mmCIF file of C-alpha atoms in Angstrom:
data_model
loop_
_atom_site.group_PDB
_atom_site.id
_atom_site.type_symbol
_atom_site.label_atom_id
_atom_site.label_comp_id
_atom_site.label_asym_id
_atom_site.label_seq_id
_atom_site.Cartn_x
_atom_site.Cartn_y
_atom_site.Cartn_z
ATOM 1 C CA MET S 1181 30.031 24.424 2.054
ATOM 2 C CA SER S 1182 31.087 25.908 -1.255
ATOM 3 C CA PHE S 1183 32.420 29.037 0.554
ATOM 4 C CA MET S 1184 34.505 26.887 2.738
ATOM 5 C CA LEU S 1185 35.789 24.894 -0.170
ATOM 6 C CA ILE S 1186 36.789 28.125 -1.977
ATOM 7 C CA GLN S 1187 38.458 29.680 1.051
ATOM 8 C CA THR S 1188 40.321 26.664 2.410
ATOM 9 C CA PRO S 1189 43.865 26.116 1.079
ATOM 10 C CA ASN S 1190 43.660 22.415 1.918
ATOM 11 C CA PRO S 1191 40.113 21.009 1.451
ATOM 12 C CA LEU S 1192 41.086 17.796 3.338
ATOM 13 C CA THR S 1193 41.082 19.820 6.566
ATOM 14 C CA LEU S 1194 37.324 20.152 6.108
ATOM 15 C CA ARG S 1195 36.632 16.413 6.108
ATOM 16 C CA ASP S 1196 35.368 16.288 9.710
ATOM 17 C CA ALA S 1197 33.108 19.342 9.232
ATOM 18 C CA LEU S 1198 31.386 17.966 6.122
ATOM 19 C CA PRO S 1199 29.009 15.062 5.612
ATOM 20 C CA ASN S 1200 30.228 11.617 4.608
ATOM 21 C CA PHE S 1201 29.887 11.593 0.777
ATOM 22 C CA SER S 1202 30.357 7.869 0.326
ATOM 23 C CA LYS S 1203 26.580 7.120 -0.009
ATOM 24 C CA ILE S 1204 25.572 10.373 -1.751
ATOM 25 C CA THR S 1205 24.889 10.528 -5.505
ATOM 26 C CA HIS S 1206 24.561 14.344 -6.010
ATOM 27 C CA ILE S 1207 25.643 17.447 -4.185
ATOM 28 C CA PHE S 1208 23.818 20.772 -4.701
ATOM 29 C CA LEU S 1209 26.113 23.798 -3.964
ATOM 30 C CA PRO S 1210 25.040 27.357 -4.194
ATOM 31 C CA ILE S 1211 28.048 29.405 -5.352
ATOM 32 C CA ASN S 1212 28.588 33.025 -4.277
ATOM 33 C CA ASP S 1213 31.218 35.378 -5.596
ATOM 34 C CA CYS S 1214 32.181 36.674 -2.108
ATOM 35 C CA CYS S 1215 35.959 36.566 -1.590
ATOM 36 C CA ASN S 1216 36.097 38.148 1.909
ATOM 37 C CA PRO S 1217 35.277 35.671 4.716
ATOM 38 C CA SER S 1218 34.959 38.464 7.308
ATOM 39 C CA VAL S 1219 31.905 39.960 5.449
ATOM 40 C CA ALA S 1220 28.806 37.752 6.093
ATOM 41 C CA GLU S 1221 26.671 39.515 3.494
ATOM 42 C CA GLY S 1222 29.469 39.807 0.985
ATOM 43 C CA GLY S 1223 29.250 38.878 -2.658
ATOM 44 C CA SER S 1224 26.829 40.082 -5.282
ATOM 45 C CA HIS S 1225 25.850 37.001 -7.317
ATOM 46 C CA TRP S 1226 24.695 33.383 -6.746
ATOM 47 C CA SER S 1227 24.922 30.461 -9.189
ATOM 48 C CA LEU S 1228 24.448 26.703 -8.750
ATOM 49 C CA LEU S 1229 26.950 23.829 -8.957
ATOM 50 C CA VAL S 1230 25.431 20.283 -9.026
ATOM 51 C CA VAL S 1231 27.987 17.601 -8.635
ATOM 52 C CA SER S 1232 27.016 14.049 -9.777
ATOM 53 C CA ILE S 1233 29.407 11.954 -7.759
ATOM 54 C CA VAL S 1234 28.308 8.797 -9.569
ATOM 55 C CA ASP S 1235 29.066 10.231 -12.986
ATOM 56 C CA GLY S 1236 32.117 12.407 -11.905
ATOM 57 C CA VAL S 1237 30.637 15.579 -13.396
ATOM 58 C CA ALA S 1238 30.132 19.034 -11.924
ATOM 59 C CA PHE S 1239 27.363 21.022 -13.730
ATOM 60 C CA HIS S 1240 27.487 24.838 -13.308
ATOM 61 C CA TYR S 1241 24.286 26.888 -13.833
ATOM 62 C CA ASP S 1242 24.892 30.580 -13.908
ATOM 63 C CA SER S 1243 22.025 33.063 -14.640
ATOM 64 C CA LEU S 1244 24.572 35.802 -15.355
ATOM 65 C CA HIS S 1245 26.916 33.633 -17.258
ATOM 66 C CA PRO S 1246 29.897 33.556 -16.873
ATOM 67 C CA SER S 1247 29.989 35.596 -13.709
ATOM 68 C CA ASN S 1248 30.677 32.798 -11.135
ATOM 69 C CA LYS S 1249 32.687 30.472 -13.350
ATOM 70 C CA ASP S 1250 36.015 30.991 -11.490
ATOM 71 C CA GLU S 1251 34.347 30.319 -8.110
ATOM 72 C CA ALA S 1252 32.617 27.218 -9.488
ATOM 73 C CA VAL S 1253 35.840 25.905 -11.030
ATOM 74 C CA THR S 1254 37.728 26.450 -7.680
ATOM 75 C CA THR S 1255 34.961 24.680 -5.786
ATOM 76 C CA THR S 1256 35.050 21.744 -8.159
ATOM 77 C CA LYS S 1257 38.912 21.387 -7.958
ATOM 78 C CA ASN S 1258 38.739 21.497 -4.145
ATOM 79 C CA LEU S 1259 35.839 19.025 -4.117
ATOM 80 C CA GLU S 1260 37.997 16.720 -6.261
ATOM 81 C CA THR S 1261 40.717 16.719 -3.485
ATOM 82 C CA LEU S 1262 38.045 16.099 -0.839
ATOM 83 C CA LEU S 1263 36.403 13.224 -2.773
ATOM 84 C CA GLY S 1264 39.647 11.806 -4.038
ATOM 85 C CA ARG S 1265 38.526 11.566 -7.580
ATOM 86 C CA LYS S 1266 38.550 13.710 -10.820
ATOM 87 C CA LEU S 1267 35.481 15.616 -11.744
ATOM 88 C CA GLN S 1268 34.655 16.932 -15.219
ATOM 89 C CA PHE S 1269 33.528 20.556 -15.008
ATOM 90 C CA LEU S 1270 30.668 21.516 -17.321
ATOM 91 C CA ASP S 1271 29.780 25.158 -17.535
ATOM 92 C CA LEU S 1272 26.220 25.041 -18.937
ATOM 93 C CA VAL S 1273 25.979 28.096 -21.134
ATOM 94 C CA ASP S 1274 22.321 27.203 -21.981
ATOM 95 C CA SER S 1275 21.253 28.062 -18.342
ATOM 96 C CA PRO S 1276 18.300 30.320 -18.177
ATOM 97 C CA GLN S 1277 19.453 33.933 -17.893
ATOM 98 C CA GLN S 1278 18.065 36.594 -15.533
ATOM 99 C CA GLU S 1279 17.038 39.968 -16.854
ATOM 100 C CA ASN S 1280 18.036 42.086 -13.886
ATOM 101 C CA SER S 1281 20.636 42.176 -11.114
ATOM 102 C CA SER S 1282 18.523 40.854 -8.292
ATOM 103 C CA ASP S 1283 17.035 37.462 -9.279
ATOM 104 C CA CYS S 1284 20.086 35.263 -9.026
ATOM 105 C CA GLY S 1285 19.201 33.620 -5.689
ATOM 106 C CA VAL S 1286 15.613 32.955 -6.918
ATOM 107 C CA PHE S 1287 17.084 31.342 -10.072
ATOM 108 C CA VAL S 1288 19.280 29.091 -7.889
ATOM 109 C CA CYS S 1289 16.299 27.962 -5.827
ATOM 110 C CA VAL S 1290 13.998 27.388 -8.776
ATOM 111 C CA GLU S 1291 16.753 25.489 -10.654
ATOM 112 C CA MET S 1292 17.556 23.300 -7.638
ATOM 113 C CA LYS S 1293 13.862 22.425 -7.310
ATOM 114 C CA HIS S 1294 13.516 21.654 -10.980
ATOM 115 C CA LEU S 1295 16.717 19.591 -11.235
ATOM 116 C CA LEU S 1296 15.882 17.605 -8.134
ATOM 117 C CA LEU S 1297 12.148 16.968 -8.715
ATOM 118 C CA LYS S 1298 11.828 16.975 -12.481
ATOM 119 C CA LYS S 1299 15.190 15.447 -13.395
ATOM 120 C CA LEU S 1300 16.804 13.388 -10.703
ATOM 121 C CA LEU S 1301 13.833 12.021 -8.685
ATOM 122 C CA SER S 1302 11.603 11.449 -11.790
ATOM 123 C CA THR S 1303 13.988 9.513 -13.871
ATOM 124 C CA PRO S 1304 14.336 5.744 -13.630
ATOM 125 C CA ASN S 1305 17.602 4.587 -11.927
ATOM 126 C CA LYS S 1306 19.388 3.104 -14.942
ATOM 127 C CA GLU S 1307 18.267 5.881 -17.415
ATOM 128 C CA GLN S 1308 20.713 8.665 -18.321
ATOM 129 C CA ILE S 1309 19.554 12.110 -17.109
ATOM 130 C CA ASN S 1310 19.840 15.221 -19.233
ATOM 131 C CA MET S 1311 20.952 17.862 -16.761
ATOM 132 C CA SER S 1312 20.611 20.718 -19.234
ATOM 133 C CA MET S 1313 18.279 23.606 -18.249
ATOM 134 C CA GLY S 1314 18.246 24.830 -21.820
ATOM 135 C CA GLY S 1315 14.706 26.045 -22.824
ATOM 136 C CA LYS S 1316 13.558 26.159 -19.204
ATOM 137 C CA ASN S 1317 11.908 29.374 -18.319
ATOM 138 C CA VAL S 1318 12.471 30.652 -14.813
ATOM 139 C CA ASP S 1319 9.529 32.869 -13.568
ATOM 140 C CA ALA S 1320 11.323 34.795 -10.816
ATOM 141 C CA PRO S 1321 8.199 36.572 -9.465
ATOM 142 C CA HIS S 1322 6.423 33.164 -9.219
ATOM 143 C CA GLY S 1323 9.529 31.734 -7.588
ATOM 144 C CA ARG S 1324 9.648 34.417 -4.949
ATOM 145 C CA LYS S 1325 5.944 33.886 -4.158
ATOM 146 C CA GLU S 1326 6.493 30.115 -3.884
ATOM 147 C CA MET S 1327 9.494 30.608 -1.582
ATOM 148 C CA LEU S 1328 7.457 32.939 0.586
ATOM 149 C CA ARG S 1329 4.611 30.272 0.685
ATOM 150 C CA VAL S 1330 7.151 27.556 1.814
ATOM 151 C CA ILE S 1331 8.606 29.871 4.539
ATOM 152 C CA GLU S 1332 5.150 30.720 5.775
ATOM 153 C CA GLY S 1333 4.257 27.039 5.908
ATOM 154 C CA PHE S 1334 7.300 26.374 8.063
ATOM 155 C CA ARG S 1335 6.485 29.346 10.283
ATOM 156 C CA LYS S 1336 2.953 28.045 10.869
ATOM 157 C CA GLU S 1337 4.219 24.510 11.537
ATOM 158 C CA GLY S 1338 6.619 25.867 14.126
ATOM 159 C CA GLU S 1339 3.816 27.836 15.840
ATOM 160 C CA ARG S 1340 1.619 24.693 15.726
ATOM 161 C CA ARG S 1341 4.375 22.625 17.410
ATOM 162 C CA ARG S 1342 4.991 25.182 20.096
ATOM 163 C CA SER S 1343 1.409 25.476 21.111
#
């Protein structure tokens, strides 16, 4: 979705291809720095944009800050057009930083899980949520193992259903 938003000159043309956002509170958008739509495996870095529709804020988490800031800003502006409302863009410079050039995708997955389970779903409805990831340690090797475990679980479930 974020790639379509970045590449499309008029985001309103995407309305029929995207979900109805009227009853959604948050959108999680992995952001990639690929600028060539004809290269499926293009790009070299992933970051995360979490848009709080209810608060009108787009939070950007980049583990190689500020690598994907331009892509995240463009996605936010085009999402504003699609949603018909202004969004405040917050580039969270306190996001956990990776120590190599290969963990960005793992960081995005671990951050999504943490933000969803530990922040959004565990905070009472009327309470304000601190969306900062400052001080959060991302253990990439553990994250990779957990992702593999989840994938293996889905594979086994698929086998079980086919038999």
